[in-house]
PDB file of C-alpha atoms (C1' of nucleotides) in Angstrom:
ATOM      1  CA  MET X   1     131.452  52.057 112.329  1.00 42.00           C
ATOM      2  CA  ASP X   2     130.855  54.757 114.822  1.00 41.00           C
ATOM      3  CA  ASN X   3     132.642  53.920 118.244  1.00 39.00           C
ATOM      4  CA  GLU X   4     131.320  56.758 120.380  1.00 45.00           C
ATOM      5  CA  SER X   5     129.192  55.024 122.510  1.00 47.00           C
ATOM      6  CA  ALA X   6     127.702  56.525 126.180  1.00 70.00           C
ATOM      7  CA  PHE X   7     125.524  59.146 125.172  1.00 83.00           C
ATOM      8  CA  GLU X   8     126.307  62.536 127.349  1.00 84.00           C
ATOM      9  CA  ARG X   9     122.750  63.097 128.468  1.00 92.00           C
ATOM     10  CA  SER X  10     120.366  60.581 127.096  1.00 93.00           C
ATOM     11  CA  CYS X  11     119.910  58.058 124.364  1.00 92.00           C
ATOM     12  CA  CYS X  12     117.545  59.992 122.364  1.00 96.00           C
ATOM     13  CA  PRO X  13     118.807  60.590 118.978  1.00 97.00           C
ATOM     14  CA  ILE X  14     117.925  64.231 119.362  1.00 97.00           C
ATOM     15  CA  THR X  15     119.654  64.916 122.295  1.00 97.00           C
ATOM     16  CA  ASN X  16     122.606  63.166 120.714  1.00 96.00           C
ATOM     17  CA  GLY X  17     122.445  65.198 117.728  1.00 97.00           C
ATOM     18  CA  LEU X  18     122.193  68.432 119.836  1.00 98.00           C
ATOM     19  CA  ASP X  19     125.170  67.520 121.479  1.00 97.00           C
ATOM     20  CA  ILE X  20     127.301  67.732 118.257  1.00 97.00           C
ATOM     21  CA  PHE X  21     125.452  70.297 116.593  1.00 98.00           C
ATOM     22  CA  GLY X  22     123.172  72.083 119.256  1.00 97.00           C
ATOM     23  CA  ASP X  23     124.655  75.776 119.088  1.00 97.00           C
ATOM     24  CA  ARG X  24     124.572  78.830 117.182  1.00 97.00           C
ATOM     25  CA  TRP X  25     127.379  78.285 114.895  1.00 98.00           C
ATOM     26  CA  THR X  26     127.976  74.565 114.006  1.00 98.00           C
ATOM     27  CA  LEU X  27     124.895  74.198 111.416  1.00 98.00           C
ATOM     28  CA  LEU X  28     126.194  77.438 109.603  1.00 98.00           C
ATOM     29  CA  ILE X  29     129.592  75.914 109.171  1.00 98.00           C
ATOM     30  CA  ILE X  30     127.878  72.838 107.804  1.00 98.00           C
ATOM     31  CA  ARG X  31     125.762  75.085 105.652  1.00 98.00           C
ATOM     32  CA  ASP X  32     129.000  77.144 104.008  1.00 97.00           C
ATOM     33  CA  LEU X  33     130.538  73.555 103.220  1.00 97.00           C
ATOM     34  CA  MET X  34     127.400  72.226 101.684  1.00 97.00           C
ATOM     35  CA  LEU X  35     127.398  75.309  99.658  1.00 96.00           C
ATOM     36  CA  GLY X  36     131.099  74.621  98.561  1.00 95.00           C
ATOM     37  CA  LYS X  37     132.945  76.997 100.627  1.00 96.00           C
ATOM     38  CA  ARG X  38     136.251  74.892 101.893  1.00 96.00           C
ATOM     39  CA  ARG X  39     138.712  77.478 103.445  1.00 96.00           C
ATOM     40  CA  TYR X  40     139.050  79.000 106.641  1.00 97.00           C
ATOM     41  CA  GLN X  41     138.798  82.557 104.801  1.00 96.00           C
ATOM     42  CA  ASP X  42     135.764  81.269 103.117  1.00 96.00           C
ATOM     43  CA  LEU X  43     133.928  80.323 106.290  1.00 97.00           C
ATOM     44  CA  ILE X  44     135.205  83.446 108.250  1.00 96.00           C
ATOM     45  CA  SER X  45     133.906  85.912 105.338  1.00 94.00           C
ATOM     46  CA  SER X  46     130.296  84.645 105.816  1.00 95.00           C
ATOM     47  CA  PRO X  47     127.858  87.414 106.659  1.00 95.00           C
ATOM     48  CA  GLU X  48     127.216  86.301 110.214  1.00 96.00           C
ATOM     49  CA  SER X  49     130.776  87.119 111.028  1.00 95.00           C
ATOM     50  CA  ILE X  50     131.743  84.037 112.992  1.00 97.00           C
ATOM     51  CA  ALA X  51     134.828  84.883 115.369  1.00 97.00           C
ATOM     52  CA  SER X  52     138.101  83.172 114.537  1.00 96.00           C
ATOM     53  CA  ASN X  53     138.487  81.319 117.906  1.00 97.00           C
ATOM     54  CA  ILE X  54     134.981  80.157 117.638  1.00 97.00           C
ATOM     55  CA  LEU X  55     135.413  78.870 114.067  1.00 98.00           C
ATOM     56  CA  ALA X  56     138.567  76.973 114.874  1.00 97.00           C
ATOM     57  CA  ASP X  57     136.975  75.442 117.834  1.00 97.00           C
ATOM     58  CA  ARG X  58     134.001  74.415 116.088  1.00 98.00           C
ATOM     59  CA  LEU X  59     136.222  72.741 113.153  1.00 98.00           C
ATOM     60  CA  LYS X  60     138.178  70.775 115.747  1.00 97.00           C
ATOM     61  CA  LYS X  61     135.020  69.448 117.465  1.00 97.00           C
ATOM     62  CA  LEU X  62     133.497  68.678 113.777  1.00 98.00           C
ATOM     63  CA  GLN X  63     136.563  66.768 112.989  1.00 97.00           C
ATOM     64  CA  ILE X  64     136.516  64.799 116.150  1.00 96.00           C
ATOM     65  CA  THR X  65     132.730  63.783 115.359  1.00 96.00           C
ATOM     66  CA  GLY X  66     133.648  62.828 112.145  1.00 97.00           C
ATOM     67  CA  LEU X  67     131.521  65.547 110.249  1.00 98.00           C
ATOM     68  CA  ILE X  68     134.358  67.044 108.357  1.00 98.00           C
ATOM     69  CA  HIS X  69     137.922  66.037 107.132  1.00 97.00           C
ATOM     70  CA  ARG X  70     140.918  68.611 106.992  1.00 96.00           C
ATOM     71  CA  ARG X  71     143.332  68.186 104.741  1.00 94.00           C
ATOM     72  CA  ALA X  72     146.456  70.051 103.062  1.00 94.00           C
ATOM     73  CA  TYR X  73     145.509  71.342  99.574  1.00 91.00           C
ATOM     74  CA  GLN X  74     148.986  72.632  99.288  1.00 90.00           C
ATOM     75  CA  GLN X  75     152.522  72.552 100.741  1.00 88.00           C
ATOM     76  CA  ASN X  76     154.882  75.493 101.473  1.00 84.00           C
ATOM     77  CA  PRO X  77     153.004  76.894 102.915  1.00 86.00           C
ATOM     78  CA  ALA X  78     150.839  74.498 104.263  1.00 89.00           C
ATOM     79  CA  ARG X  79     147.269  75.256 103.456  1.00 93.00           C
ATOM     80  CA  TYR X  80     144.206  73.508 104.465  1.00 95.00           C
ATOM     81  CA  GLU X  81     140.623  72.986 103.561  1.00 96.00           C
ATOM     82  CA  TYR X  82     137.648  71.449 105.145  1.00 97.00           C
ATOM     83  CA  VAL X  83     135.258  68.939 103.514  1.00 97.00           C
ATOM     84  CA  LEU X  84     132.091  67.380 104.803  1.00 98.00           C
ATOM     85  CA  THR X  85     132.368  63.464 105.125  1.00 98.00           C
ATOM     86  CA  GLU X  86     128.997  61.378 104.503  1.00 98.00           C
ATOM     87  CA  LYS X  87     128.137  61.817 107.894  1.00 98.00           C
ATOM     88  CA  GLY X  88     128.421  65.692 107.529  1.00 98.00           C
ATOM     89  CA  LYS X  89     126.608  65.654 104.002  1.00 98.00           C
ATOM     90  CA  ASP X  90     123.806  63.466 105.849  1.00 98.00           C
ATOM     91  CA  LEU X  91     122.928  66.603 107.653  1.00 98.00           C
ATOM     92  CA  LYS X  92     121.406  68.076 104.487  1.00 98.00           C
ATOM     93  CA  PRO X  93     117.854  66.887 105.301  1.00 98.00           C
ATOM     94  CA  VAL X  94     117.992  68.880 108.572  1.00 98.00           C
ATOM     95  CA  LEU X  95     119.132  71.926 106.867  1.00 98.00           C
ATOM     96  CA  ASP X  96     116.476  71.653 104.269  1.00 97.00           C
ATOM     97  CA  ALA X  97     113.867  71.214 106.987  1.00 98.00           C
ATOM     98  CA  ILE X  98     115.160  74.216 108.942  1.00 98.00           C
ATOM     99  CA  ILE X  99     114.972  76.042 105.688  1.00 97.00           C
ATOM    100  CA  GLY X 100     111.489  74.983 105.031  1.00 97.00           C
ATOM    101  CA  TRP X 101     110.355  76.091 108.542  1.00 98.00           C
ATOM    102  CA  GLY X 102     112.350  79.444 108.034  1.00 97.00           C
ATOM    103  CA  ARG X 103     111.012  80.096 104.742  1.00 96.00           C
ATOM    104  CA  LYS X 104     107.361  79.497 105.931  1.00 97.00           C
ATOM    105  CA  HIS X 105     107.456  81.489 109.389  1.00 97.00           C
ATOM    106  CA  TYR X 106     110.029  84.192 108.248  1.00 96.00           C
ATOM    107  CA  PRO X 107     109.463  84.760 104.489  1.00 96.00           C
ATOM    108  CA  ASP X 108     111.859  87.532 104.289  1.00 94.00           C
ATOM    109  CA  THR X 109     114.755  85.161 105.011  1.00 94.00           C
ATOM    110  CA  MET X 110     116.565  84.186 101.865  1.00 93.00           C
ATOM    111  CA  VAL X 111     118.409  80.894 101.073  1.00 94.00           C
ATOM    112  CA  PHE X 112     121.897  81.260 100.095  1.00 93.00           C
ATOM    113  CA  THR X 113     123.130  79.909  96.743  1.00 90.00           C
ATOM    114  CA  PRO X 114     126.047  77.517  96.227  1.00 90.00           C
ATOM    115  CA  LEU X 115     129.113  79.048  95.281  1.00 82.00           C
ATOM    116  CA  ASN X 116     130.235  78.094  91.639  1.00 70.00           C
ATOM    117  CA  SER X 117     133.727  77.396  93.047  1.00 49.00           C
ATOM    118  CA  SER X 118     135.371  76.012  89.816  1.00 47.00           C
ATOM    119  CA  ARG X 119     138.668  77.345  91.442  1.00 41.00           C
ATOM    120  CA  HIS X 120     138.301  74.452  93.689  1.00 39.00           C
ATOM    121  CA  LEU X 121     138.673  72.063  90.508  1.00 38.00           C
ATOM    122  CA  SER X 122     135.999  69.787  92.399  1.00 38.00           C
ATOM    123  CA  PRO X 123     133.664  67.951  90.249  1.00 36.00           C
ATOM    124  CA  ASP X 124     130.569  68.147  92.176  1.00 34.00           C
ATOM    125  CA  LEU X 125     128.869  70.344  94.965  1.00 35.00           C
ATOM    126  CA  PRO X 126     126.112  69.551  96.897  1.00 40.00           C
TER     127      PRO X 126
ATOM    128  CA  MET Z   1     101.390  87.301 110.248  1.00 42.00           C
ATOM    129  CA  ASP Z   2     104.862  87.604 111.938  1.00 41.00           C
ATOM    130  CA  ASN Z   3     106.423  91.086 112.667  1.00 41.00           C
ATOM    131  CA  GLU Z   4     109.654  90.045 113.913  1.00 46.00           C
ATOM    132  CA  SER Z   5     111.744  91.600 111.320  1.00 47.00           C
ATOM    133  CA  ALA Z   6     115.345  92.910 111.479  1.00 72.00           C
ATOM    134  CA  PHE Z   7     117.294  89.442 111.953  1.00 85.00           C
ATOM    135  CA  GLU Z   8     119.908  89.119 114.323  1.00 85.00           C
ATOM    136  CA  ARG Z   9     122.901  87.926 112.248  1.00 93.00           C
ATOM    137  CA  SER Z  10     121.985  87.435 108.758  1.00 93.00           C
ATOM    138  CA  CYS Z  11     118.784  87.026 106.600  1.00 93.00           C
ATOM    139  CA  CYS Z  12     119.635  83.447 106.262  1.00 96.00           C
ATOM    140  CA  PRO Z  13     116.551  80.976 107.416  1.00 97.00           C
ATOM    141  CA  ILE Z  14     119.021  78.707 108.969  1.00 97.00           C
ATOM    142  CA  THR Z  15     120.595  81.341 110.980  1.00 97.00           C
ATOM    143  CA  ASN Z  16     117.440  82.674 112.094  1.00 96.00           C
ATOM    144  CA  GLY Z  17     116.021  79.431 112.991  1.00 97.00           C
ATOM    145  CA  LEU Z  18     119.304  78.993 115.026  1.00 98.00           C
ATOM    146  CA  ASP Z  19     118.852  82.319 116.688  1.00 97.00           C
ATOM    147  CA  ILE Z  20     115.407  80.825 117.759  1.00 97.00           C
ATOM    148  CA  PHE Z  21     116.244  77.144 118.626  1.00 98.00           C
ATOM    149  CA  GLY Z  22     119.961  76.820 118.089  1.00 97.00           C
ATOM    150  CA  ASP Z  23     121.132  75.767 121.735  1.00 97.00           C
ATOM    151  CA  ARG Z  24     121.218  72.427 123.636  1.00 97.00           C
ATOM    152  CA  TRP Z  25     117.926  72.440 125.218  1.00 98.00           C
ATOM    153  CA  THR Z  26     115.191  74.285 123.116  1.00 98.00           C
ATOM    154  CA  LEU Z  27     114.316  71.221 120.806  1.00 98.00           C
ATOM    155  CA  LEU Z  28     114.229  68.965 123.530  1.00 98.00           C
ATOM    156  CA  ILE Z  29     111.552  70.961 124.804  1.00 98.00           C
ATOM    157  CA  ILE Z  30     109.949  70.917 121.604  1.00 98.00           C
ATOM    158  CA  ARG Z  31     110.182  67.352 121.277  1.00 98.00           C
ATOM    159  CA  ASP Z  32     108.696  66.652 124.700  1.00 97.00           C
ATOM    160  CA  LEU Z  33     105.551  68.970 123.630  1.00 97.00           C
ATOM    161  CA  MET Z  34     105.287  67.029 120.520  1.00 97.00           C
ATOM    162  CA  LEU Z  35     105.350  63.699 122.341  1.00 96.00           C
ATOM    163  CA  GLY Z  36     102.233  64.788 124.511  1.00 94.00           C
ATOM    164  CA  LYS Z  37     104.092  66.635 127.535  1.00 95.00           C
ATOM    165  CA  ARG Z  38     102.425  69.591 128.501  1.00 96.00           C
ATOM    166  CA  ARG Z  39     103.302  70.462 132.176  1.00 96.00           C
ATOM    167  CA  TYR Z  40     106.160  71.974 133.724  1.00 96.00           C
ATOM    168  CA  GLN Z  41     106.989  68.916 136.024  1.00 95.00           C
ATOM    169  CA  ASP Z  42     106.574  66.841 132.883  1.00 95.00           C
ATOM    170  CA  LEU Z  43     109.299  68.765 131.109  1.00 97.00           C
ATOM    171  CA  ILE Z  44     111.347  68.787 134.162  1.00 96.00           C
ATOM    172  CA  SER Z  45     111.276  65.099 134.651  1.00 94.00           C
ATOM    173  CA  SER Z  46     112.604  64.294 131.066  1.00 95.00           C
ATOM    174  CA  PRO Z  47     115.742  61.912 131.135  1.00 95.00           C
ATOM    175  CA  GLU Z  48     117.992  64.946 130.274  1.00 96.00           C
ATOM    176  CA  SER Z  49     117.499  66.712 133.623  1.00 95.00           C
ATOM    177  CA  ILE Z  50     117.052  70.373 132.498  1.00 96.00           C
ATOM    178  CA  ALA Z  51     117.605  72.805 135.228  1.00 96.00           C
ATOM    179  CA  SER Z  52     114.559  74.861 136.411  1.00 96.00           C
ATOM    180  CA  ASN Z  53     115.941  78.010 135.628  1.00 96.00           C
ATOM    181  CA  ILE Z  54     116.780  77.095 132.071  1.00 97.00           C
ATOM    182  CA  LEU Z  55     113.444  75.398 131.313  1.00 97.00           C
ATOM    183  CA  ALA Z  56     111.775  78.764 132.834  1.00 97.00           C
ATOM    184  CA  ASP Z  57     113.968  80.527 130.272  1.00 97.00           C
ATOM    185  CA  ARG Z  58     113.420  78.750 127.371  1.00 97.00           C
ATOM    186  CA  LEU Z  59     109.706  78.587 128.030  1.00 97.00           C
ATOM    187  CA  LYS Z  60     109.489  82.361 128.296  1.00 96.00           C
ATOM    188  CA  LYS Z  61     111.565  82.800 124.905  1.00 97.00           C
ATOM    189  CA  LEU Z  62     109.355  80.032 123.351  1.00 97.00           C
ATOM    190  CA  GLN Z  63     106.364  82.071 123.903  1.00 96.00           C
ATOM    191  CA  ILE Z  64     107.910  85.312 122.849  1.00 96.00           C
ATOM    192  CA  THR Z  65     108.879  83.763 119.306  1.00 96.00           C
ATOM    193  CA  GLY Z  66     105.354  82.362 119.267  1.00 97.00           C
ATOM    194  CA  LEU Z  67     106.235  78.641 119.193  1.00 98.00           C
ATOM    195  CA  ILE Z  68     104.302  77.564 122.426  1.00 97.00           C
ATOM    196  CA  HIS Z  69     101.238  78.693 124.141  1.00 96.00           C
ATOM    197  CA  ARG Z  70     100.781  78.860 127.987  1.00 96.00           C
ATOM    198  CA  ARG Z  71      97.445  78.560 129.381  1.00 93.00           C
ATOM    199  CA  ALA Z  72      96.288  78.143 132.840  1.00 93.00           C
ATOM    200  CA  TYR Z  73      94.519  74.746 132.901  1.00 90.00           C
ATOM    201  CA  GLN Z  74      92.936  75.527 136.354  1.00 88.00           C
ATOM    202  CA  GLN Z  75      92.713  78.368 138.874  1.00 86.00           C
ATOM    203  CA  ASN Z  76      93.423  78.363 142.823  1.00 82.00           C
ATOM    204  CA  PRO Z  77      96.013  77.414 142.568  1.00 84.00           C
ATOM    205  CA  ALA Z  78      96.751  78.558 139.228  1.00 87.00           C
ATOM    206  CA  ARG Z  79      98.188  75.843 137.175  1.00 91.00           C
ATOM    207  CA  TYR Z  80      99.646  76.175 133.826  1.00 94.00           C
ATOM    208  CA  GLU Z  81     100.208  73.877 130.703  1.00 95.00           C
ATOM    209  CA  TYR Z  82     102.434  74.462 127.422  1.00 97.00           C
ATOM    210  CA  VAL Z  83     101.149  73.522 124.257  1.00 96.00           C
ATOM    211  CA  LEU Z  84     102.757  74.037 120.615  1.00 97.00           C
ATOM    212  CA  THR Z  85     101.404  76.614 118.486  1.00 97.00           C
ATOM    213  CA  GLU Z  86     101.199  75.671 114.599  1.00 98.00           C
ATOM    214  CA  LYS Z  87     104.474  77.249 114.164  1.00 98.00           C
ATOM    215  CA  GLY Z  88     106.027  75.391 116.959  1.00 98.00           C
ATOM    216  CA  LYS Z  89     104.460  71.917 115.405  1.00 98.00           C
ATOM    217  CA  ASP Z  90     105.964  72.932 112.300  1.00 98.00           C
ATOM    218  CA  LEU Z  91     109.335  71.742 113.711  1.00 98.00           C
ATOM    219  CA  LYS Z  92     108.272  68.118 113.335  1.00 97.00           C
ATOM    220  CA  PRO Z  93     110.082  67.978 109.892  1.00 98.00           C
ATOM    221  CA  VAL Z  94     113.149  69.313 111.764  1.00 98.00           C
ATOM    222  CA  LEU Z  95     113.121  67.051 114.435  1.00 98.00           C
ATOM    223  CA  ASP Z  96     112.297  63.889 112.213  1.00 97.00           C
ATOM    224  CA  ALA Z  97     115.329  64.818 110.134  1.00 98.00           C
ATOM    225  CA  ILE Z  98     117.501  65.121 113.158  1.00 98.00           C
ATOM    226  CA  ILE Z  99     115.951  61.610 114.285  1.00 97.00           C
ATOM    227  CA  GLY Z 100     116.941  60.227 110.873  1.00 97.00           C
ATOM    228  CA  TRP Z 101     120.584  61.460 111.139  1.00 98.00           C
ATOM    229  CA  GLY Z 102     120.894  60.163 114.690  1.00 97.00           C
ATOM    230  CA  ARG Z 103     119.576  56.849 113.937  1.00 96.00           C
ATOM    231  CA  LYS Z 104     121.915  56.402 110.901  1.00 97.00           C
ATOM    232  CA  HIS Z 105     124.944  57.324 112.587  1.00 97.00           C
ATOM    233  CA  TYR Z 106     124.332  56.093 116.116  1.00 96.00           C
ATOM    234  CA  PRO Z 107     121.919  53.117 115.823  1.00 95.00           C
ATOM    235  CA  ASP Z 108     122.209  52.692 119.665  1.00 94.00           C
ATOM    236  CA  THR Z 109     119.896  55.952 120.361  1.00 94.00           C
ATOM    237  CA  MET Z 110     116.229  55.261 120.768  1.00 92.00           C
ATOM    238  CA  VAL Z 111     113.147  57.336 119.575  1.00 94.00           C
ATOM    239  CA  PHE Z 112     110.764  58.396 122.505  1.00 93.00           C
ATOM    240  CA  THR Z 113     107.384  57.238 122.101  1.00 89.00           C
ATOM    241  CA  PRO Z 114     104.373  59.504 122.420  1.00 89.00           C
ATOM    242  CA  LEU Z 115     102.818  59.579 125.894  1.00 81.00           C
ATOM    243  CA  ASN Z 116      99.530  57.880 126.472  1.00 68.00           C
ATOM    244  CA  SER Z 117      98.311  61.335 127.982  1.00 47.00           C
ATOM    245  CA  SER Z 118      94.562  60.331 128.496  1.00 45.00           C
ATOM    246  CA  ARG Z 119      94.681  62.538 131.811  1.00 40.00           C
ATOM    247  CA  HIS Z 120      95.343  65.555 129.661  1.00 38.00           C
ATOM    248  CA  LEU Z 121      91.831  65.229 128.366  1.00 37.00           C
ATOM    249  CA  SER Z 122      93.104  66.203 124.707  1.00 37.00           C
ATOM    250  CA  PRO Z 123      91.420  64.790 121.654  1.00 35.00           C
ATOM    251  CA  ASP Z 124      94.714  64.385 119.681  1.00 33.00           C
ATOM    252  CA  LEU Z 125      98.426  64.028 119.824  1.00 34.00           C
ATOM    253  CA  PRO Z 126     100.845  64.898 117.253  1.00 40.00           C
TER     254      PRO Z 126
ATOM    255  C1'  DC D   1      98.959  73.814 161.920  1.00 79.10           C
ATOM    256  C1'  DA D   2     102.496  71.168 159.325  1.00 79.10           C
ATOM    257  C1'  DC D   3     103.415  69.145 154.911  1.00 79.10           C
ATOM    258  C1'  DA D   4     102.910  68.602 150.244  1.00 79.10           C
ATOM    259  C1'  DT D   5     102.652  70.082 145.248  1.00 79.10           C
ATOM    260  C1'  DA D   6     103.300  73.173 140.864  1.00 79.10           C
ATOM    261  C1'  DT D   7     105.428  76.527 139.193  1.00 79.10           C
ATOM    262  C1'  DA D   8     108.793  78.917 139.221  1.00 79.10           C
ATOM    263  C1'  DT D   9     113.056  82.582 141.198  1.00 79.10           C
ATOM    264  C1'  DT D  10     117.800  83.724 143.247  1.00 79.10           C
ATOM    265  C1'  DG D  11     122.691  83.301 144.043  1.00 79.10           C
ATOM    266  C1'  DC D  12     126.810  81.728 142.452  1.00 79.10           C
ATOM    267  C1'  DA D  13     130.785  79.342 140.156  1.00 79.10           C
ATOM    268  C1'  DA D  14     131.909  77.488 135.779  1.00 79.10           C
ATOM    269  C1'  DA D  15     131.972  77.438 130.823  1.00 79.10           C
ATOM    270  C1'  DA D  16     131.019  79.319 126.427  1.00 79.10           C
ATOM    271  C1'  DT D  17     130.941  83.360 123.352  1.00 79.10           C
ATOM    272  C1'  DG D  18     132.541  87.659 121.243  1.00 79.10           C
ATOM    273  C1'  DC D  19     135.679  90.991 120.422  1.00 79.10           C
ATOM    274  C1'  DA D  20     140.589  92.725 119.287  1.00 79.10           C
ATOM    275  C1'  DA D  21     145.091  91.810 118.876  1.00 79.10           C
ATOM    276  C1'  DG D  22     149.082  88.735 118.076  1.00 79.10           C
ATOM    277  C1'  DT D  23     151.649  84.608 115.820  1.00 79.10           C
ATOM    278  C1'  DT D  24     153.598  81.922 112.281  1.00 79.10           C
ATOM    279  C1'  DA D  25     155.297  80.797 108.036  1.00 79.10           C
ATOM    280  C1'  DC D  26     155.589  81.395 103.712  1.00 79.10           C
ATOM    281  C1'  DT D  27     154.991  84.660  98.981  1.00 79.10           C
ATOM    282  C1'  DA D  28     155.112  88.867  96.381  1.00 79.10           C
ATOM    283  C1'  DA D  29     156.634  93.539  95.510  1.00 79.10           C
ATOM    284  C1'  DT D  30     159.825  97.434  95.596  1.00 79.10           C
TER     285       DT D  30
ATOM    286  C1'  DA S   1     166.935  93.146 101.225  1.00 79.10           C
ATOM    287  C1'  DT S   2     163.508  95.115 103.446  1.00 79.10           C
ATOM    288  C1'  DT S   3     158.315  95.604 103.388  1.00 79.10           C
ATOM    289  C1'  DA S   4     153.944  94.258 102.911  1.00 79.10           C
ATOM    290  C1'  DG S   5     150.387  90.547 102.388  1.00 79.10           C
ATOM    291  C1'  DT S   6     147.974  86.358 103.076  1.00 79.10           C
ATOM    292  C1'  DA S   7     146.156  82.055 105.443  1.00 79.10           C
ATOM    293  C1'  DA S   8     145.266  79.765 109.156  1.00 79.10           C
ATOM    294  C1'  DC S   9     145.125  80.244 113.649  1.00 79.10           C
ATOM    295  C1'  DT S  10     146.182  81.486 119.070  1.00 79.10           C
ATOM    296  C1'  DT S  11     145.865  84.339 122.939  1.00 79.10           C
ATOM    297  C1'  DG S  12     143.788  87.797 126.313  1.00 79.10           C
ATOM    298  C1'  DC S  13     140.060  89.342 128.288  1.00 79.10           C
ATOM    299  C1'  DA S  14     135.435  91.014 129.410  1.00 79.10           C
ATOM    300  C1'  DT S  15     130.534  89.667 128.722  1.00 79.10           C
ATOM    301  C1'  DT S  16     126.791  86.240 128.785  1.00 79.10           C
ATOM    302  C1'  DT S  17     125.125  81.823 129.143  1.00 79.10           C
ATOM    303  C1'  DT S  18     124.768  77.595 131.465  1.00 79.10           C
ATOM    304  C1'  DG S  19     124.508  74.310 135.515  1.00 79.10           C
ATOM    305  C1'  DC S  20     123.358  73.272 140.215  1.00 79.10           C
ATOM    306  C1'  DA S  21     121.409  74.051 144.414  1.00 79.10           C
ATOM    307  C1'  DA S  22     118.652  76.412 147.296  1.00 79.10           C
ATOM    308  C1'  DT S  23     114.754  79.084 148.002  1.00 79.10           C
ATOM    309  C1'  DA S  24     109.992  81.476 147.139  1.00 79.10           C
ATOM    310  C1'  DT S  25     104.858  81.591 146.501  1.00 79.10           C
ATOM    311  C1'  DA S  26     100.620  80.133 146.410  1.00 79.10           C
ATOM    312  C1'  DT S  27      97.328  76.712 147.426  1.00 79.10           C
ATOM    313  C1'  DG S  28      95.339  72.145 148.823  1.00 79.10           C
ATOM    314  C1'  DT S  29      95.280  68.245 152.227  1.00 79.10           C
ATOM    315  C1'  DG S  30      95.658  65.712 156.670  1.00 79.10           C
TER     316       DG S  30
END
DNA sequence: CACATATATTGCAAAATGCAAGTTACTAAT
DNA sequence: ATTAGTAACTTGCATTTTGCAATATATGTG
């Protein structure tokens, strides 16, 4: 199913994972998509203030690695939304584990709540 | 218990976690320590070939954030070992979740096995 | 004394990040 | 018809981090 062989640094699954999402931004984008955000502006407006060039770069890489899918939700003008693939959604246990660790050792942190994004006309949210 | 308030980017536990281990190397060091490695040379000799300046930098940061503890295991000459604190060991579910994701989507990856490090004279390993 | 070992530090080029401004293509308002 | 606004980017440039190789320091060993 996946055909991305030849691992960059080693065949360790952790290493391989970090080669995909081991940076300060990628998992935050995954988090936002998991919470129901879909559009570029939604992602830009998160409280961490990601720079637009970084966001564009990460969205491209996430498509290449198959964690997200980009689709036009309208034409004239073309507007795009980003949705998690199954492979992307499968990162939920990773995010949950990080949240669990964070909440335990930094009790002042607060978990973000899913968007009530009825405007997206989507039946279910993660 | 922790007194590192004033979160860098936001109060999200994921963001806060990524500010600590959101890079390509930190979780690999944690992995190695979890597997029973303790010494600088052990860490240097992992298959990912971390550069010594990066390793030294990460070991310092991991001490500052309280994930590892550095102790001399001998004097003359002073030699040091690095061990996970409880806070560090608590990252095991995060590593396990990453392993789970990696194994599912990259079946050719292989989980590293714990060292049989009797030479460390340590009673138990993670 | 010469050499080896463990734990680093330093120098420097390359890559990634962060910030601000600019671009494109359309819609909406006056 | 001009002006302004919006979404989704792109570009330029300075700063920071990474990666690689070489060097450093203290000690023990032959």
